[in-house]
Tab-separated table of C-alpha atoms in Angstrom:
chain	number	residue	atom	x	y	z
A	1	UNK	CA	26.815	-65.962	-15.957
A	2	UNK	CA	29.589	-67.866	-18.503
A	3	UNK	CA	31.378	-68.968	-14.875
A	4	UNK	CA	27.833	-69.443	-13.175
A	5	UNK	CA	26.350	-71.891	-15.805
A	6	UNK	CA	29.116	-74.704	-15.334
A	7	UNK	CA	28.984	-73.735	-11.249
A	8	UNK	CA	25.476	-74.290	-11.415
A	9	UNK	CA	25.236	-77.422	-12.958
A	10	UNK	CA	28.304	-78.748	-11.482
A	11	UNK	CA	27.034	-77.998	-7.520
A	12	UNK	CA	23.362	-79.849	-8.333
A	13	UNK	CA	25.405	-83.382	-9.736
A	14	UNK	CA	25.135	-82.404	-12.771
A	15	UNK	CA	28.012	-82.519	-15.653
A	16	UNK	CA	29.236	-79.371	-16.981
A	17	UNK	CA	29.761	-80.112	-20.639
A	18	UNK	CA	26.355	-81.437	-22.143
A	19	UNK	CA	27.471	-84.338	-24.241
A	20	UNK	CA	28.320	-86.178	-19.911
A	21	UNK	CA	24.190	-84.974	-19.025
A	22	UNK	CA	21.941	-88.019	-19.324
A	23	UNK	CA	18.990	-87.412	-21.871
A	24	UNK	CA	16.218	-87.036	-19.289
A	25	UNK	CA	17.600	-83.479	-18.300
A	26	UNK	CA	16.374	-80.505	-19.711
A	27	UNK	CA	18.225	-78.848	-22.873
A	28	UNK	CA	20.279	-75.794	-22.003
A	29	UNK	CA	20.040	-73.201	-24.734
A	30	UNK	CA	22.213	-70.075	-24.944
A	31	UNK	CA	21.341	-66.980	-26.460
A	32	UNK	CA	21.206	-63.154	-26.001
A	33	UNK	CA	23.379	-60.232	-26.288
A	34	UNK	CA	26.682	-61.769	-25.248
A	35	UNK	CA	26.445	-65.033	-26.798
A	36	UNK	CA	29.473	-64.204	-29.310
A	37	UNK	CA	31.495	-63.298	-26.348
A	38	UNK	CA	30.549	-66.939	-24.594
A	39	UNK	CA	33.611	-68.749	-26.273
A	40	UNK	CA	34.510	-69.879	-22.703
A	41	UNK	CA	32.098	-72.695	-22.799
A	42	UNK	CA	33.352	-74.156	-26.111
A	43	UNK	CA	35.510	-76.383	-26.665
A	44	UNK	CA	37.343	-76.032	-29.938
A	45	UNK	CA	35.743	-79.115	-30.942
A	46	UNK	CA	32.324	-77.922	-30.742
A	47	UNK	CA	31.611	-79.463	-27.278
A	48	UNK	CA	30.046	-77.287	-25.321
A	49	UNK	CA	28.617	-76.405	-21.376
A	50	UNK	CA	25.194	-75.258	-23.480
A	51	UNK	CA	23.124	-78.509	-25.444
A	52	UNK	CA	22.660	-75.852	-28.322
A	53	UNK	CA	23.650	-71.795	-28.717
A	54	UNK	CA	21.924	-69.062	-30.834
A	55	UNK	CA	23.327	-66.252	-32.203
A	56	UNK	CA	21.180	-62.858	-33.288
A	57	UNK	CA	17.932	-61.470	-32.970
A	58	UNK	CA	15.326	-64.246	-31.282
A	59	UNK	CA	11.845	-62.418	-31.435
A	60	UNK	CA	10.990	-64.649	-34.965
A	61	UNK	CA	13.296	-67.426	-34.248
A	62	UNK	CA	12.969	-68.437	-30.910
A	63	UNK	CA	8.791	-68.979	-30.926
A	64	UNK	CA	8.858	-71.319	-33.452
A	65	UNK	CA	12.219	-73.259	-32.134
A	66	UNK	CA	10.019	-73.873	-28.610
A	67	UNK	CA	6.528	-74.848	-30.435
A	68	UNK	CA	8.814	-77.771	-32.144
A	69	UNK	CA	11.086	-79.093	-29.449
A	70	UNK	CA	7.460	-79.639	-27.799
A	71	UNK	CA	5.885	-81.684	-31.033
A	72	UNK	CA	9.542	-83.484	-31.651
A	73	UNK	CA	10.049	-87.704	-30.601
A	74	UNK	CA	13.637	-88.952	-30.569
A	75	UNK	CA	17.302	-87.948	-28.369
A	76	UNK	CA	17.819	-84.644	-27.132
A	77	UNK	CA	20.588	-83.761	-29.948
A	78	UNK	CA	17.880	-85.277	-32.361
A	79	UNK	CA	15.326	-83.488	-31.476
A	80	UNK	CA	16.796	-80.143	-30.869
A	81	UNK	CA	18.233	-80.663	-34.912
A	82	UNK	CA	14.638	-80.721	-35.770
A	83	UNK	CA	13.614	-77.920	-34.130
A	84	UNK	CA	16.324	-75.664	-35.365
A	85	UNK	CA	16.268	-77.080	-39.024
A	86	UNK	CA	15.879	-73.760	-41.323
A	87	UNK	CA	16.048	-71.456	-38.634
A	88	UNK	CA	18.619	-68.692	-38.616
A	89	UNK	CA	21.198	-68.353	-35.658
A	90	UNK	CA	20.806	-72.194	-34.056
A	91	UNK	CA	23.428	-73.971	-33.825
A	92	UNK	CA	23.477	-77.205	-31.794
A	93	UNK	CA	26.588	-77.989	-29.951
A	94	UNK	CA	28.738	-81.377	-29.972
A	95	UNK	CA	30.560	-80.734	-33.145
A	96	UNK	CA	31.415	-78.028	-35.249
A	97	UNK	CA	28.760	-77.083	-38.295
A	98	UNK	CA	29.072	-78.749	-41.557
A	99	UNK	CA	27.983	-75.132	-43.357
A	100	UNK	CA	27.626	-71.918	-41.695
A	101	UNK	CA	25.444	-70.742	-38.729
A	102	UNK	CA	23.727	-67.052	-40.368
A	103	UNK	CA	23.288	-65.037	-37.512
A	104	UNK	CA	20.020	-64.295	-37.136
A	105	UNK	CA	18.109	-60.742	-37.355
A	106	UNK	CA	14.153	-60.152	-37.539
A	107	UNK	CA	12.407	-57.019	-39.430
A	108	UNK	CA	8.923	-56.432	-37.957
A	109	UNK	CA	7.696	-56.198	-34.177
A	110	UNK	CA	4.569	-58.004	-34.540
A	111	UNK	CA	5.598	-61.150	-33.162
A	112	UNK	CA	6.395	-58.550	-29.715
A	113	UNK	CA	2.483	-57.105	-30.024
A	114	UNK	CA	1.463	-60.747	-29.401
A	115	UNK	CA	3.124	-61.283	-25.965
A	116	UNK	CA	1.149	-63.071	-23.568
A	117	UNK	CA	0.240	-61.108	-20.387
A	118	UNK	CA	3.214	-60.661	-17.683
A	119	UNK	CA	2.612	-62.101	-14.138
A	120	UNK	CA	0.564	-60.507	-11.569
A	121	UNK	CA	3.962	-59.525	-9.700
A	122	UNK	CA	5.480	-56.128	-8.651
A	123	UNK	CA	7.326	-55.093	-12.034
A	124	UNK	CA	3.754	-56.386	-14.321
A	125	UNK	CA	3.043	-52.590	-13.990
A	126	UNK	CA	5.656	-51.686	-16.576
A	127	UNK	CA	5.947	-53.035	-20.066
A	128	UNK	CA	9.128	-52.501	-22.336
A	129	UNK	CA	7.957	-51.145	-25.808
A	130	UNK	CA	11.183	-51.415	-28.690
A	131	UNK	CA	10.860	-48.982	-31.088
A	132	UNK	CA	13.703	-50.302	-33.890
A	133	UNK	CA	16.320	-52.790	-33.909
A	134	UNK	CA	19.676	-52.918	-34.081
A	135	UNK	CA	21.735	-50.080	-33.827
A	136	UNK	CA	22.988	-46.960	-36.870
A	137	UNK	CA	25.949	-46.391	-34.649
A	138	UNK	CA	29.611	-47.657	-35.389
A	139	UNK	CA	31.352	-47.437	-31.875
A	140	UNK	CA	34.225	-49.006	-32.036
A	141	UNK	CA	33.582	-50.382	-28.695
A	142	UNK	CA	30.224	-51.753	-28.800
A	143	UNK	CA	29.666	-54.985	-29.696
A	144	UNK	CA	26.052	-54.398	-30.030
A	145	UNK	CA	26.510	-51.538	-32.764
A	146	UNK	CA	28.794	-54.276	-34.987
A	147	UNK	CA	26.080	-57.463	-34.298
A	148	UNK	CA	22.761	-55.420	-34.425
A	149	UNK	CA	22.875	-54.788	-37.904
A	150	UNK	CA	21.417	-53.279	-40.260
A	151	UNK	CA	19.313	-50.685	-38.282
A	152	UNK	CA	15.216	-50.619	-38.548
A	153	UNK	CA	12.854	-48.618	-37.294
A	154	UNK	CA	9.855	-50.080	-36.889
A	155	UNK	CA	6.352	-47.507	-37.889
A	156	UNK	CA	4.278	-45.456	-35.146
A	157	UNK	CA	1.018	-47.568	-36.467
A	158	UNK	CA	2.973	-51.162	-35.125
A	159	UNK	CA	4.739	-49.504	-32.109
A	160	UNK	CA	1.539	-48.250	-30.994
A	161	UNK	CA	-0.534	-51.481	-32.088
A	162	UNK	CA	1.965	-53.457	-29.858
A	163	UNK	CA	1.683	-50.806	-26.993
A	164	UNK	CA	-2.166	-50.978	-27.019
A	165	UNK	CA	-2.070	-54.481	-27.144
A	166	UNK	CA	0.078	-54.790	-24.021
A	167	UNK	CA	-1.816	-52.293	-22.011
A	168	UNK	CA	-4.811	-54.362	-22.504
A	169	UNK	CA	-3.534	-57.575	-21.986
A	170	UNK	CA	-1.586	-56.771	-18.133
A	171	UNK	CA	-2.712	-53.182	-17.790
A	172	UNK	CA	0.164	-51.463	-17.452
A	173	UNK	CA	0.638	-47.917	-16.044
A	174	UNK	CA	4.262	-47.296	-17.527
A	175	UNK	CA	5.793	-48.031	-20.829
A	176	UNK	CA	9.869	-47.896	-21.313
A	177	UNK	CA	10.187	-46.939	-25.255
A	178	UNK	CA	13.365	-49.244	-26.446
A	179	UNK	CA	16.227	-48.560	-28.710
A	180	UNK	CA	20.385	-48.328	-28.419
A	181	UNK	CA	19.736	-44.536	-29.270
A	182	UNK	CA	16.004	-43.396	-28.670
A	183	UNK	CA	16.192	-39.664	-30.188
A	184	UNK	CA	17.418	-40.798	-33.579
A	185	UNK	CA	13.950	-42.533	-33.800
A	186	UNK	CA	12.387	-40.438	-36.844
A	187	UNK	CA	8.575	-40.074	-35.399
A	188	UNK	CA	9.409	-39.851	-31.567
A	189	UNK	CA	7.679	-36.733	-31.053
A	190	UNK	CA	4.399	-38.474	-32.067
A	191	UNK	CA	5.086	-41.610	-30.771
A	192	UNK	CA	5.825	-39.805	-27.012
A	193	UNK	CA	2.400	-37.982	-27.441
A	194	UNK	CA	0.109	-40.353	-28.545
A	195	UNK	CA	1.988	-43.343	-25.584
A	196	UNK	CA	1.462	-40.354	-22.575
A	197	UNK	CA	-1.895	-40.572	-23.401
A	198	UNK	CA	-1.883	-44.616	-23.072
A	199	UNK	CA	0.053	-44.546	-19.870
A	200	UNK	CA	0.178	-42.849	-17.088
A	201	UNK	CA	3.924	-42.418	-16.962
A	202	UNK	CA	6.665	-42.947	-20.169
A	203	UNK	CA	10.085	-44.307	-19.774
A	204	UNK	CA	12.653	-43.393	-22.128
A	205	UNK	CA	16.120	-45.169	-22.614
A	206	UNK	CA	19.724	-43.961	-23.279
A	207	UNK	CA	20.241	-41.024	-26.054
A	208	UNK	CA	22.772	-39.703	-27.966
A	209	UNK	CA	24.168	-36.054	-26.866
A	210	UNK	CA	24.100	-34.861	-30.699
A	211	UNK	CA	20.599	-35.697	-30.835
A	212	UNK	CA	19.787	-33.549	-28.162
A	213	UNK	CA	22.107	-30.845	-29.658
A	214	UNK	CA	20.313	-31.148	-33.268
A	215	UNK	CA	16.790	-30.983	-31.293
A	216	UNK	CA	16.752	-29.337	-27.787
A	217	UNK	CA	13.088	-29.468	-28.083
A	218	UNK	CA	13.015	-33.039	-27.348
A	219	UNK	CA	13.881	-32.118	-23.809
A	220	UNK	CA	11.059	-30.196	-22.936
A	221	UNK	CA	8.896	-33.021	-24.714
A	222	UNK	CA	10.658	-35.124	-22.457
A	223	UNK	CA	10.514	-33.386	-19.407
A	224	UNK	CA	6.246	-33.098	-20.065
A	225	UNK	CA	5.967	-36.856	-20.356
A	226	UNK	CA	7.376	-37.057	-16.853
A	227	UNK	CA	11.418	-37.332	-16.864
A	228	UNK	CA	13.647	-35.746	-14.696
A	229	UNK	CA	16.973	-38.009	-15.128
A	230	UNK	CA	19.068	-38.148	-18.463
A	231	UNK	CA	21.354	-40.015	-19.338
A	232	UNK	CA	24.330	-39.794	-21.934
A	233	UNK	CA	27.088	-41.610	-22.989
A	234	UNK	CA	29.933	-39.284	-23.746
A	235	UNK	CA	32.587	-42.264	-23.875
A	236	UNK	CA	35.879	-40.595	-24.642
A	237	UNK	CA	37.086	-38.225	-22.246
A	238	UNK	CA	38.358	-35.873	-25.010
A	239	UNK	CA	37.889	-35.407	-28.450
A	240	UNK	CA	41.372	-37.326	-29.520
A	241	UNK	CA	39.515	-40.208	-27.069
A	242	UNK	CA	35.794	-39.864	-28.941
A	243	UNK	CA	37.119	-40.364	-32.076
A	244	UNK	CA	39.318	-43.497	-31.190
A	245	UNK	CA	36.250	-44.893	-30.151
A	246	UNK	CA	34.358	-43.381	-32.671
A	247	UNK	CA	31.484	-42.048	-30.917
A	248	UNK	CA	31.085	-39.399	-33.706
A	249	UNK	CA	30.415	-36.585	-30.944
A	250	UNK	CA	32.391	-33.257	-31.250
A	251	UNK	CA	32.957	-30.624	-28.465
A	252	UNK	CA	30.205	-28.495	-30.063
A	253	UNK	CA	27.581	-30.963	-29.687
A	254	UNK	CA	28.314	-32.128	-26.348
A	255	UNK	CA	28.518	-28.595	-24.625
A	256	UNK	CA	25.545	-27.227	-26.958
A	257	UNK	CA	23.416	-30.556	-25.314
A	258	UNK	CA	24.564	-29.997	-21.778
A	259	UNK	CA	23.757	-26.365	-22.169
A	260	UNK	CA	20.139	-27.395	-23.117
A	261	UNK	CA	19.663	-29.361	-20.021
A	262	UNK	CA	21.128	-27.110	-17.418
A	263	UNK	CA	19.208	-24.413	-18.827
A	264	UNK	CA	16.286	-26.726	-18.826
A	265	UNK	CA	17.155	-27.255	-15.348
A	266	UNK	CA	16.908	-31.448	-15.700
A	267	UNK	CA	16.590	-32.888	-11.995
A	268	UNK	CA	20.052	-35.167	-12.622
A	269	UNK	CA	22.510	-35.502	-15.778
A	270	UNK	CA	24.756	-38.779	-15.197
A	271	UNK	CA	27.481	-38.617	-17.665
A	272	UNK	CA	29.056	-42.095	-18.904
A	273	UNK	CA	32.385	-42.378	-19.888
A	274	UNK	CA	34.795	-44.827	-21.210
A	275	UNK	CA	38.688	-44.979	-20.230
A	276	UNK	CA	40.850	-46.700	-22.242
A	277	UNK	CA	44.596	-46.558	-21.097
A	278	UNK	CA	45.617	-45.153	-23.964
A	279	UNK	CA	44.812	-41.140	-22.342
A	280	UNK	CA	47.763	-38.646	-22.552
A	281	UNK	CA	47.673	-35.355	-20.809
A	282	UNK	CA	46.253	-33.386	-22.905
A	283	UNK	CA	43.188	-35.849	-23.185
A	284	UNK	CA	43.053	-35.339	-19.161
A	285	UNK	CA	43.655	-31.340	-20.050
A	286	UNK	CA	40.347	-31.764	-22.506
A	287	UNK	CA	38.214	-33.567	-19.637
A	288	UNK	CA	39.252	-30.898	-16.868
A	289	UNK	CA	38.067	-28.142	-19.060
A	290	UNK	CA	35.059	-29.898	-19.630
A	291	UNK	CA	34.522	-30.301	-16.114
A	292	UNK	CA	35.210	-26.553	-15.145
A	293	UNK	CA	32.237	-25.746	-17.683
A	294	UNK	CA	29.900	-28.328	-16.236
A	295	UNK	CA	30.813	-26.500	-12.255
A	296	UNK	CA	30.175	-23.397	-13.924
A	297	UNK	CA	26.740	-24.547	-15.129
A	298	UNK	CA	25.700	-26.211	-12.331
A	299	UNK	CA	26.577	-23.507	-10.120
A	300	UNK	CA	24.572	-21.008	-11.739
A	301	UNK	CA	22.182	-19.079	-9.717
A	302	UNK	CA	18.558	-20.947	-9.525
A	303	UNK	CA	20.589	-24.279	-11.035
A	304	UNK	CA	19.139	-27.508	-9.244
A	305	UNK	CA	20.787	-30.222	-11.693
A	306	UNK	CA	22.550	-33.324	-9.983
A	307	UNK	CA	25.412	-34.159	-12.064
A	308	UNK	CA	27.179	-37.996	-11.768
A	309	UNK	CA	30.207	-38.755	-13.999
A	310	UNK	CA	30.731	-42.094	-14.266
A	311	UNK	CA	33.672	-44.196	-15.854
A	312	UNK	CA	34.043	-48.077	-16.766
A	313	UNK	CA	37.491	-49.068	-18.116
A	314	UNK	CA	37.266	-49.896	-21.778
A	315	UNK	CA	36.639	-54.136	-21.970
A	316	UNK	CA	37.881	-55.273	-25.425
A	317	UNK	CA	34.999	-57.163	-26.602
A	318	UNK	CA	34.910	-59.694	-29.483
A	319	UNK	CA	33.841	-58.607	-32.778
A	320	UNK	CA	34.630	-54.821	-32.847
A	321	UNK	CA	37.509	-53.131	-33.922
A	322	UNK	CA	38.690	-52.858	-30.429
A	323	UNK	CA	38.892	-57.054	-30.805
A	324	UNK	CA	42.078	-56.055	-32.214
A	325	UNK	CA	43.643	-53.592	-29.779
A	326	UNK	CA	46.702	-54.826	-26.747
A	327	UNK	CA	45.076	-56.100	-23.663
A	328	UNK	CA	45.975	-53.985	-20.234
A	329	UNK	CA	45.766	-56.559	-18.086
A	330	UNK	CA	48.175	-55.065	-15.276
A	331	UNK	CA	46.192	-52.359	-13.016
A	332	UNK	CA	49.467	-50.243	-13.042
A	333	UNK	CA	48.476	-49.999	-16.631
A	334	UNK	CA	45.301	-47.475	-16.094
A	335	UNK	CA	46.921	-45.813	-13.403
A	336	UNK	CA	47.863	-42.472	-14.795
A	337	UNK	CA	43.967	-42.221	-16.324
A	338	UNK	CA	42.384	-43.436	-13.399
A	339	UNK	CA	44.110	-41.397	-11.158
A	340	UNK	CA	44.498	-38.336	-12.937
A	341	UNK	CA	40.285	-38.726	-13.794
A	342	UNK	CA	39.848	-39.096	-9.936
A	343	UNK	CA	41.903	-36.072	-9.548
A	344	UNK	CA	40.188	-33.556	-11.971
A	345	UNK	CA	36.761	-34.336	-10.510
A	346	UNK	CA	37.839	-33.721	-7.286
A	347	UNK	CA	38.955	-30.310	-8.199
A	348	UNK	CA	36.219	-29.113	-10.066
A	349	UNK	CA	34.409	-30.835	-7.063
A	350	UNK	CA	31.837	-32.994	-8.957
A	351	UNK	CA	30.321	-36.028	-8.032
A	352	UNK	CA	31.516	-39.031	-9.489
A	353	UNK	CA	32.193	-42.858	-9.546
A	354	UNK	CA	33.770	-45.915	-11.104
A	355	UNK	CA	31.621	-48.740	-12.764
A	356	UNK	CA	34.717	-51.322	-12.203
A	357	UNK	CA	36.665	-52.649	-9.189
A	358	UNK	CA	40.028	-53.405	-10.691
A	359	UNK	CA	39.175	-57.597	-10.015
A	360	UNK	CA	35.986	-57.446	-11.776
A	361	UNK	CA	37.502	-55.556	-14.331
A	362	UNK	CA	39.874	-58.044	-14.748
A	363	UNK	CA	37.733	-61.259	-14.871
A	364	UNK	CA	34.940	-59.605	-17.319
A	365	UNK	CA	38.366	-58.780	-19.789
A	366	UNK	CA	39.820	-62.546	-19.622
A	367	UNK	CA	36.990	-63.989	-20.230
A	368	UNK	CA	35.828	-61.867	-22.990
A	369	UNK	CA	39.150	-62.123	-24.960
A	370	UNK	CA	39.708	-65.563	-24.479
A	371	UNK	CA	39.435	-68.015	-27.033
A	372	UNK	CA	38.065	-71.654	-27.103
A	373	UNK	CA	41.275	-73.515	-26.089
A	374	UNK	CA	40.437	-71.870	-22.855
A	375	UNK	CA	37.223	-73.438	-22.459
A	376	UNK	CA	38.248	-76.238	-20.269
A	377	UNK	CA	40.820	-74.322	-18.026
A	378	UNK	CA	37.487	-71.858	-17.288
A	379	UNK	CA	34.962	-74.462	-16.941
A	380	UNK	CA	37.045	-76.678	-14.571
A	381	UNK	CA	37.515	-73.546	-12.402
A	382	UNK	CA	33.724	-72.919	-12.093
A	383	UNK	CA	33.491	-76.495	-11.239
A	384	UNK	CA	35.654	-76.223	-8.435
A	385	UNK	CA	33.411	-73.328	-6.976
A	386	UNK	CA	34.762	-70.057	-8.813
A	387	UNK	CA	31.174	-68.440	-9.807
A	388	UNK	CA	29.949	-64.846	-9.559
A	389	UNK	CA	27.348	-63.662	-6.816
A	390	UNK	CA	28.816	-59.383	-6.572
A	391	UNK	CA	32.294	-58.346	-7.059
A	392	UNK	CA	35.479	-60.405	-7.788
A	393	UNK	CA	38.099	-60.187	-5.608
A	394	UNK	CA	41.542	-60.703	-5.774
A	395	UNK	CA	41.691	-64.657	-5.226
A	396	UNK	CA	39.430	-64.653	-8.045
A	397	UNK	CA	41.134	-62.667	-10.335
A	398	UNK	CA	44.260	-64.278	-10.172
A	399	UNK	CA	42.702	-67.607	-10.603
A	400	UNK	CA	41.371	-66.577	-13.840
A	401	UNK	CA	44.697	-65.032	-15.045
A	402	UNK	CA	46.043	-67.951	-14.521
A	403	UNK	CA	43.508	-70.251	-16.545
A	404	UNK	CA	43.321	-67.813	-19.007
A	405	UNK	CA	47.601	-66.629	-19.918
A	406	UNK	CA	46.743	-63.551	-22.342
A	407	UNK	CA	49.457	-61.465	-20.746
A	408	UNK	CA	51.044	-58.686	-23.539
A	409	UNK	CA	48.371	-60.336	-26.047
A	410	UNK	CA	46.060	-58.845	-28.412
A	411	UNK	CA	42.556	-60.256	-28.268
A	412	UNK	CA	42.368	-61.220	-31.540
A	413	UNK	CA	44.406	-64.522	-31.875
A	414	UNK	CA	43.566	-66.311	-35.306
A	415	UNK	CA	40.339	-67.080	-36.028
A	416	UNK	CA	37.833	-64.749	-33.551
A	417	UNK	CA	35.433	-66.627	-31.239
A	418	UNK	CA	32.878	-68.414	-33.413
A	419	UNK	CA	34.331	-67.986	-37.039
A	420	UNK	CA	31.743	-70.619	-38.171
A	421	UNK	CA	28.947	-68.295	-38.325
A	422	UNK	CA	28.240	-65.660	-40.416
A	423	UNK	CA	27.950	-62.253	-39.053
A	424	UNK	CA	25.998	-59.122	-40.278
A	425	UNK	CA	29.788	-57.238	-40.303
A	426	UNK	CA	32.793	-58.847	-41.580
A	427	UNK	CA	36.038	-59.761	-40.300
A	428	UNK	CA	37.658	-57.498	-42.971
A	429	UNK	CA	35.402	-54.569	-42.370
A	430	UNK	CA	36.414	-55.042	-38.713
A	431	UNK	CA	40.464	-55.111	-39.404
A	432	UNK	CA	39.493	-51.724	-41.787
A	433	UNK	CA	38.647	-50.380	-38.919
A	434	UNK	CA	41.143	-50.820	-36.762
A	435	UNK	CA	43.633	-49.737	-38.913
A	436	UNK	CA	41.868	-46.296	-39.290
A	437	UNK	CA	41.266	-45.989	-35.458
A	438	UNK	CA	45.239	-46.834	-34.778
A	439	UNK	CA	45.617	-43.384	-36.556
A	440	UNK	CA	41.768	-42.008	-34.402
A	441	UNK	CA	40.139	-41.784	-37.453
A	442	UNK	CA	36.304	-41.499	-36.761
């Protein structure tokens, strides 16, 4: 969406960069998850595609930011000052910040049990319940685990008040219960019984393999609230791999959770995993025995378990350790792991697929590590028709490379993306980090 913004505006007559849009149109405000990583559409002088950005959590924020833009008089920049003053995570674009942005986190999911009804459409049926915020995780990879900070976990009494609440306001037959890592959620067995007798059907997001380990039990509670399908994110293909990325997940945990599930006999297990081009052969050793105990499972008389591996090459995003890492930005580069991953699965004959065409892989990389000097090269290419409707392909790719030169660089170049604002993890903390995972410290 970073290259569809400036496409968008650019194709309707609009200018890109929002100090060229007259006043009469509508302010463009960017936020969510990957608005640290949106450096493309700022200009080192604070310019920007986007009339103002925010940065953090929005549920407190955000309400009363709209409820004032609507009671303000004056300019756009004027009144979108006013409606940000005092607020945590605005920023409004057109110069840098005379004092730091604080990135912006909120503690209590009330303001959620107040949402209006949804539209009587298709998808009104199911309501999205979050059940903490932020994340307790460190992956090194994860942008989320180093911005969502600290970790909270909100009590059964307001989860349930806020899923009551929304069951009577749209009447919905299925809630999805929210968080980065659902089973490390301290009440969930109570919360799950008490919401399957709200709903007719519970949804439950991604979990963490220890946590299944620690508590098979969960399965079976699970499985009785009506889900077949589990997902886990392995990440590293090996432990050496894991604890570069520092999933915190030995060998003993994973197989003792994927034992619990086959014997469970779970209607599909999709595996995600994370390559990073730094795999030797013994990590590719590591994931073939793996692989050969997963056939052996699933092979097992009266075994009905569907079992997808999946693997994404490793994007470098900013603010993680991983910020700091050498770009691969050749595809001979993640040949030997992408290959020999392709290889092992097809001799232990398991289903599997990549998340990544090498030209999407590509694009997402450049324009997560570049910095703001690069905002005009990118913008002027989405303004001469270079957007994003399915996968990139080669023409696009090489466009981008060439807009964005980061060939042999780390992604960390100076100051990070958006230095002015102060983040829940530090800079320092970050470079600590990557100086233990150099040497796969977890």
């Amino acid at each position: 969406e970073a290259l569809n913004l400036p496409w968008l505006l650019h194709a309707n007559g609009q200018a890109a960069w929002a100090p060229e849009r007259p006043e009469t149109f509508p302010p463009i405000v960017l936020g969510g998850s990957n608005a640290f990583a949106a450096q493309c559409l700022v200009r080192q002088n604070g310019e920007a595609v986007p009339d103002a950005m925010f940065f953090g959590e929005a549920e407190e924020s955000l309400p009363t930011f709209v409820r004032r833009w609507a009671n303000t008089q004056g300019s756009k920049p004027e009144r979108l000052r006013q409606a940000a003053e005092g607020l945590d995570g605005f920023w409004v674009t057109g110069t840098l910040p005379d004092v730091p942005v604080r990135q912006a986190s909120f503690r209590s999911p009330a303001t959620q049990a107040s949402l209006q009804p949804l539209p009587d459409v298709e998808t009104a049926g199911t309501v999205r319940i979050a059940v903490s915020a932020g994340c307790a995780a460190f992956c090194s990879f994860c942008f989320e685990g180093y911005e969502r900070k600290p970790y909270r976990e909100f009590s059964v009494s307001d989860v349930l008040l806020m899923a009551r609440r929304l069951k009577a306001s749209c009447g919905a037959s299925v809630a999805e219960l929210d968080a980065f890592n659902l089973n490390t959620f301290k009440d969930l067995a109570p919360l799950i019984e008490t919401c399957v007798r709200i709903f007719d059907r519970v949804a439950f997001k991604s979990q963490r393999a220890d946590g299944i380990a620690a508590c098979p039990e969960l399965i079976d509670l699970e499985h009785a609230a009506g889900k077949g399908s589990f997902t886990l994110g392995i990440e590293g293909i090996s432990p050496r791999m894991r604890s570069f990325l520092c999933k915190s997940l030995s060998d003993a945990d994973l197989l003792l959770a994927l034992k619990a599930l086959f014997d469970r006999r779970v209607r599909e297990l999709k595996l995600f995993f994370i390559l990073t081009a730094h795999e030797t052969p013994e990590d590719l050793a590591a994931f073939a025995d793996l692989c050969q105990r997963i056939k052996g499972w699933q092979g097992a008389p009266g075994s009905c378990t569907r079992v997808v591996l999946s693997f994404g090459r490793l994007v470098r995003m900013p603010n993680t350790p991983l910020a700091f890492d050498r770009l691969f930005l050749r595809e001979s580069d993640w040949r030997f792991c992408v290959d020999g991953i392709a290889a092992v699965c097809r001799r232990a004959q398991l289903e599997y697929r990549f998340a990544f065409d090498w030209p999407d892989y590509l694009g997402t990389q450049l324009l997560a590590a570049c910095g703001h000097g690069h905002a005009d090269a990118v913008v002027a290419l989405a303004c001469q028709g270079l957007s994003y409707h399915g996968p990139r392909n080669e023409r696009e790719a090489a466009a981008l490379r060439s807009a964005v030169p980061l060939e042999n660089a780390a992604t960390v170049e100076g100051a990070p993306p958006f230095s002015f604002v102060s983040k829940t993890v530090s800079s320092e903390h970050l470079a600590k980090r990557w100086e233990e995972e150099k040497r796969f410290v977890d």
